[in-house]
Short mmCIF file of N, CA, C and O in Angstrom, two decimals:
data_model
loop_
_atom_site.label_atom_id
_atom_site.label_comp_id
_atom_site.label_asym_id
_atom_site.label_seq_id
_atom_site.Cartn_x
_atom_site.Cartn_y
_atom_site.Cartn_z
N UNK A 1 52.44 150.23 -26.34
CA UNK A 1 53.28 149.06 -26.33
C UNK A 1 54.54 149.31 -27.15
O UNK A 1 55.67 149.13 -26.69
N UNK A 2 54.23 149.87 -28.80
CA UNK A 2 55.24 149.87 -29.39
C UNK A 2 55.54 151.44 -29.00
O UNK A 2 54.66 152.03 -28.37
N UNK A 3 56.97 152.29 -29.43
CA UNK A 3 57.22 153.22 -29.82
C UNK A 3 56.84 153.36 -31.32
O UNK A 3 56.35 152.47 -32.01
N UNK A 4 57.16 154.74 -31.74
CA UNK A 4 56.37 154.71 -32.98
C UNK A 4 58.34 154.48 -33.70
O UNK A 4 59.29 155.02 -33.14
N UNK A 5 58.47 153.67 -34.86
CA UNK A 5 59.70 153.84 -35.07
C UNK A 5 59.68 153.50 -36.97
O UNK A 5 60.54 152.93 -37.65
N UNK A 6 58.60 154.00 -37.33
CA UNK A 6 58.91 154.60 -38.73
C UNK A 6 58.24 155.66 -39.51
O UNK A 6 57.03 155.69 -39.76
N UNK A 7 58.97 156.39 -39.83
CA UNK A 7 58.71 157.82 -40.22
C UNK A 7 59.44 158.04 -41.45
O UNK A 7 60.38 157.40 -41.93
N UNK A 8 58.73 159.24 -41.94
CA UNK A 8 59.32 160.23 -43.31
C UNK A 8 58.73 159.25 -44.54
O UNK A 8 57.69 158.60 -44.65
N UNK A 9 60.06 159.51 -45.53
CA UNK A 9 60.06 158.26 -46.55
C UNK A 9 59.39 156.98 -46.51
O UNK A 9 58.70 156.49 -47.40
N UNK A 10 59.65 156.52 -45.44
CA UNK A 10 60.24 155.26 -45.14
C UNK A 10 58.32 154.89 -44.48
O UNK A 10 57.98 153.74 -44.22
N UNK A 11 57.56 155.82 -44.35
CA UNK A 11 56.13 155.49 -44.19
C UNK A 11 55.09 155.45 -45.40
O UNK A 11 54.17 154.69 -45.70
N UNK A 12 55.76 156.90 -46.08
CA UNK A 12 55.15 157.15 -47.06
C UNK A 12 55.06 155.65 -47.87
O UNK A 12 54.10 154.91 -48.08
N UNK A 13 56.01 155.57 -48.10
CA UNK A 13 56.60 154.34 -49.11
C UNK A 13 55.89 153.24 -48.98
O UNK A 13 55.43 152.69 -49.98
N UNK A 14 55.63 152.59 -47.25
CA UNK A 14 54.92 151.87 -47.00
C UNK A 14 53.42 151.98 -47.09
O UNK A 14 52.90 150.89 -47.31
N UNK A 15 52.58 153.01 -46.99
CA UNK A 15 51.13 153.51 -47.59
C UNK A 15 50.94 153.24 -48.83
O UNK A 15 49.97 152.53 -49.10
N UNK A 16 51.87 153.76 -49.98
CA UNK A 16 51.88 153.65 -51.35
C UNK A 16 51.86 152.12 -51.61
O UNK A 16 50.86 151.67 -52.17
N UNK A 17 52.99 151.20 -51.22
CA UNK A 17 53.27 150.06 -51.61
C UNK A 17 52.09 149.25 -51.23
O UNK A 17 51.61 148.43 -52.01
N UNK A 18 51.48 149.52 -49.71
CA UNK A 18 50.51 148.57 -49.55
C UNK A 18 49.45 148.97 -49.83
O UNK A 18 48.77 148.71 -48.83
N UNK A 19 48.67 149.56 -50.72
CA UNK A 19 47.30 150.35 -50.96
C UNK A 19 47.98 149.51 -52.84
O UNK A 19 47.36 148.69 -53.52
N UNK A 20 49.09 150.00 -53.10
CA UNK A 20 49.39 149.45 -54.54
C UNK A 20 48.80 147.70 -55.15
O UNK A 20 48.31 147.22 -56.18
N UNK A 21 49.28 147.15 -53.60
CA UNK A 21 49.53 145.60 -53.56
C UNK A 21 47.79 145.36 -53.30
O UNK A 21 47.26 144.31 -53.67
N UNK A 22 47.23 146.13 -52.82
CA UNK A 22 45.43 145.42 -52.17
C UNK A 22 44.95 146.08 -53.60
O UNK A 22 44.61 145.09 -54.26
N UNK A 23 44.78 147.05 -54.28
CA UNK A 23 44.40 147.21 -55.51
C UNK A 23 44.46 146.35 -56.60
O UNK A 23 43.57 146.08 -57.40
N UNK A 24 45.77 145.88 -56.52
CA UNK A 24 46.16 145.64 -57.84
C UNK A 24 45.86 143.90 -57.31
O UNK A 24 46.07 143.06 -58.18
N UNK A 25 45.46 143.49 -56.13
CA UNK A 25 44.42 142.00 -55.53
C UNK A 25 43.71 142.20 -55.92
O UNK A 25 43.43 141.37 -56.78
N UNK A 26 42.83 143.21 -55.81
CA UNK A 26 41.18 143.71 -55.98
C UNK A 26 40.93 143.29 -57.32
O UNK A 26 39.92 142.61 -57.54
N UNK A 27 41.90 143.69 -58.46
CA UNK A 27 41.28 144.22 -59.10
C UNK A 27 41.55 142.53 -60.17
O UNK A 27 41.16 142.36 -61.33
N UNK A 28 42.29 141.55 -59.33
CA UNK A 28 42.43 140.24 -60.18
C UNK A 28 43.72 140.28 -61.34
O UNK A 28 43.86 139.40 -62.19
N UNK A 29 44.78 141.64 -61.17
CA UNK A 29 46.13 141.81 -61.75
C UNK A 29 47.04 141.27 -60.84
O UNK A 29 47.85 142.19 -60.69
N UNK A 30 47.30 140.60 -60.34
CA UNK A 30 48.12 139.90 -59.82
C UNK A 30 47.65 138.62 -58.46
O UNK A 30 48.53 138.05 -57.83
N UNK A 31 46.21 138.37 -58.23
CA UNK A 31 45.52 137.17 -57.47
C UNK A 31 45.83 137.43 -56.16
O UNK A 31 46.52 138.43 -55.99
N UNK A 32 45.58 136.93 -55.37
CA UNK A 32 45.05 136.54 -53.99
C UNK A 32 46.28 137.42 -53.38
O UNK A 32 46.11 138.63 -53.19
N UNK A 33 47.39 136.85 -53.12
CA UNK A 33 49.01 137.20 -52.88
C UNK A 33 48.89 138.76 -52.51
O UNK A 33 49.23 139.34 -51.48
N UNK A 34 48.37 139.20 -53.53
CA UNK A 34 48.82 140.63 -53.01
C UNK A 34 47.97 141.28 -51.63
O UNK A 34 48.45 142.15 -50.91
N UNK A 35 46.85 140.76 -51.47
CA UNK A 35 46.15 141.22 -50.32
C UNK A 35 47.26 141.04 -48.90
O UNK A 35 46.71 141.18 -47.81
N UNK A 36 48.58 140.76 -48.88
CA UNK A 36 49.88 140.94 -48.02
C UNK A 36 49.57 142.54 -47.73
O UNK A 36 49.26 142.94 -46.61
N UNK A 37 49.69 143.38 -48.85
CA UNK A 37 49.81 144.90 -48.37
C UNK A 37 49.67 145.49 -47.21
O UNK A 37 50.30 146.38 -46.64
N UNK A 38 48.10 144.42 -46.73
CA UNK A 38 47.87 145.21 -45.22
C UNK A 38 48.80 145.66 -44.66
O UNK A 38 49.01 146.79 -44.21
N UNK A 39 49.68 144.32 -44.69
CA UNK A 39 51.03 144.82 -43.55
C UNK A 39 51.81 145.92 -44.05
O UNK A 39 51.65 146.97 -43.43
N UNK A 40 52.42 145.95 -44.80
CA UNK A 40 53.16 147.39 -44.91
C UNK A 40 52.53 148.76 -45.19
O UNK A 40 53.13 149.82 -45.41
N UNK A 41 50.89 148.49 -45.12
CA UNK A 41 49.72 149.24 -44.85
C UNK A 41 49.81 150.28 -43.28
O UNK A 41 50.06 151.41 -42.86
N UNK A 42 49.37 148.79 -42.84
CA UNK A 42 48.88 149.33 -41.34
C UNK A 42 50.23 149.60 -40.43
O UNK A 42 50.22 150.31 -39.42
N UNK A 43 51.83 148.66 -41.13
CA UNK A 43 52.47 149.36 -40.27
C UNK A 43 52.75 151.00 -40.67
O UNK A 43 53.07 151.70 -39.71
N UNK A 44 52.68 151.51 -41.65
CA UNK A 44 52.84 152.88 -42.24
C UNK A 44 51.60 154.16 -41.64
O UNK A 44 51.73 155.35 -41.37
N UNK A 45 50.64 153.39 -41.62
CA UNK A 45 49.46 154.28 -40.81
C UNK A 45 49.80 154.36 -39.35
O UNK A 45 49.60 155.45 -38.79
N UNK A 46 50.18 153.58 -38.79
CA UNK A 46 50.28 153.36 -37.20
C UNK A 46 51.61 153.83 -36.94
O UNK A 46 51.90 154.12 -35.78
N UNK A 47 52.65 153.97 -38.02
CA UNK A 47 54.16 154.52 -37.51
C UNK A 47 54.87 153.58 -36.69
O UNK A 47 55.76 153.97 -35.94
N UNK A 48 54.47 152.15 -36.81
CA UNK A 48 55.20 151.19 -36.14
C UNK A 48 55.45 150.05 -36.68
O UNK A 48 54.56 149.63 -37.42
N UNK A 49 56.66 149.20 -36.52
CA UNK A 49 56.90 148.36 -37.18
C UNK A 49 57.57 147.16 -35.99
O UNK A 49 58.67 147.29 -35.45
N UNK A 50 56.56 145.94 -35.75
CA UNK A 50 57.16 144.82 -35.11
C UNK A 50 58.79 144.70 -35.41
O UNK A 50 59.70 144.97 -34.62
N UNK A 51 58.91 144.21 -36.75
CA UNK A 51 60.26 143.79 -37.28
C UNK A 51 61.70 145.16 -36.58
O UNK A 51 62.57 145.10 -35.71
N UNK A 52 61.34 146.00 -37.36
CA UNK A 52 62.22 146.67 -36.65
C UNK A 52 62.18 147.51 -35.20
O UNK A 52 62.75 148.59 -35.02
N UNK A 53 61.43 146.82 -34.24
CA UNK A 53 61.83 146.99 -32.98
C UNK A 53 62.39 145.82 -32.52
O UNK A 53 62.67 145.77 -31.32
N UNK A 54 62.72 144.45 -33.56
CA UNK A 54 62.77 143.65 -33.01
C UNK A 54 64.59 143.62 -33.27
O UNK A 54 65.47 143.25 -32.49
N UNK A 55 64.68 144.16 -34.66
CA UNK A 55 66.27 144.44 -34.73
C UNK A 55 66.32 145.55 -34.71
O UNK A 55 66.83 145.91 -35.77
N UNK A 56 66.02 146.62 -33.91
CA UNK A 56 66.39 147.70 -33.46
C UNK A 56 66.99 149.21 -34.24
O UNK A 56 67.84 150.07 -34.02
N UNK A 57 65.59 148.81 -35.61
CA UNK A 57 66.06 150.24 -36.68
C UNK A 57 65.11 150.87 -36.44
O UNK A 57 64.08 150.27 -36.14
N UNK A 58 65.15 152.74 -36.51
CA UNK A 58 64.72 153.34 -36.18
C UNK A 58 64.57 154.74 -37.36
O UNK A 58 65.49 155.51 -37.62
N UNK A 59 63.21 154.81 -37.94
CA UNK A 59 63.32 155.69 -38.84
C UNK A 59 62.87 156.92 -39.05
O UNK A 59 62.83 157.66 -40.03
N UNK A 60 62.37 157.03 -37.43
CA UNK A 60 61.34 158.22 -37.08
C UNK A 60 62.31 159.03 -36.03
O UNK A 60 62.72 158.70 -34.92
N UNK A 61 62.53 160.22 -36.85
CA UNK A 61 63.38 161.28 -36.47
C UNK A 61 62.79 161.36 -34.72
O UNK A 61 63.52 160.97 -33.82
N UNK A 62 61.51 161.86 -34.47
CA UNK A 62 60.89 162.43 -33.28
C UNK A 62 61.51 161.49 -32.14
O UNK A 62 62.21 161.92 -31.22
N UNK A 63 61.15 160.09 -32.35
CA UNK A 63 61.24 159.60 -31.04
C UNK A 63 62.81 159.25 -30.82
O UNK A 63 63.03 158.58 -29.81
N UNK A 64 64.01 159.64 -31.69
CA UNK A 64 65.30 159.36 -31.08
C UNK A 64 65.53 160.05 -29.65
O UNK A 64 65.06 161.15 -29.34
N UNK A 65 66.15 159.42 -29.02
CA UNK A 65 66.94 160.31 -28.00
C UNK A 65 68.37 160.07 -27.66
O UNK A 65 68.94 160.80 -26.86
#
């Protein structure tokens, strides 16, 4: 459905940030709120991002053409 349209940095970043944000839920340092991470989780595992196919940024070198 989607193309894959985030890569490099710009995934990594998103793995780190959302594994940061469900930990630091878990662990009752910052409450409920942070369990958000999923999303910049699962879009970083999957290499896709709703939002920016929706405004049309593209951060994954492979699939330009």
């Amino acid at each position: 459905m989607f193309m894959k349209n985030v890569g490099g940095f710009d995934r990594f970043a998103r793995i780190i940030v959302g594994i940061t944000l469900i930990v630091l839920s878990y662990t009752g340092y910052i409450g409920t709120w942070g369990y958000i991470g999923i999303i910049p989780l699962i879009t970083g595992l999957f290499s896709r991002c709703p939002l920016y196919a929706l405004i049309g940024l593209n951060t994954c070198p492979l699939s330009r053409k």
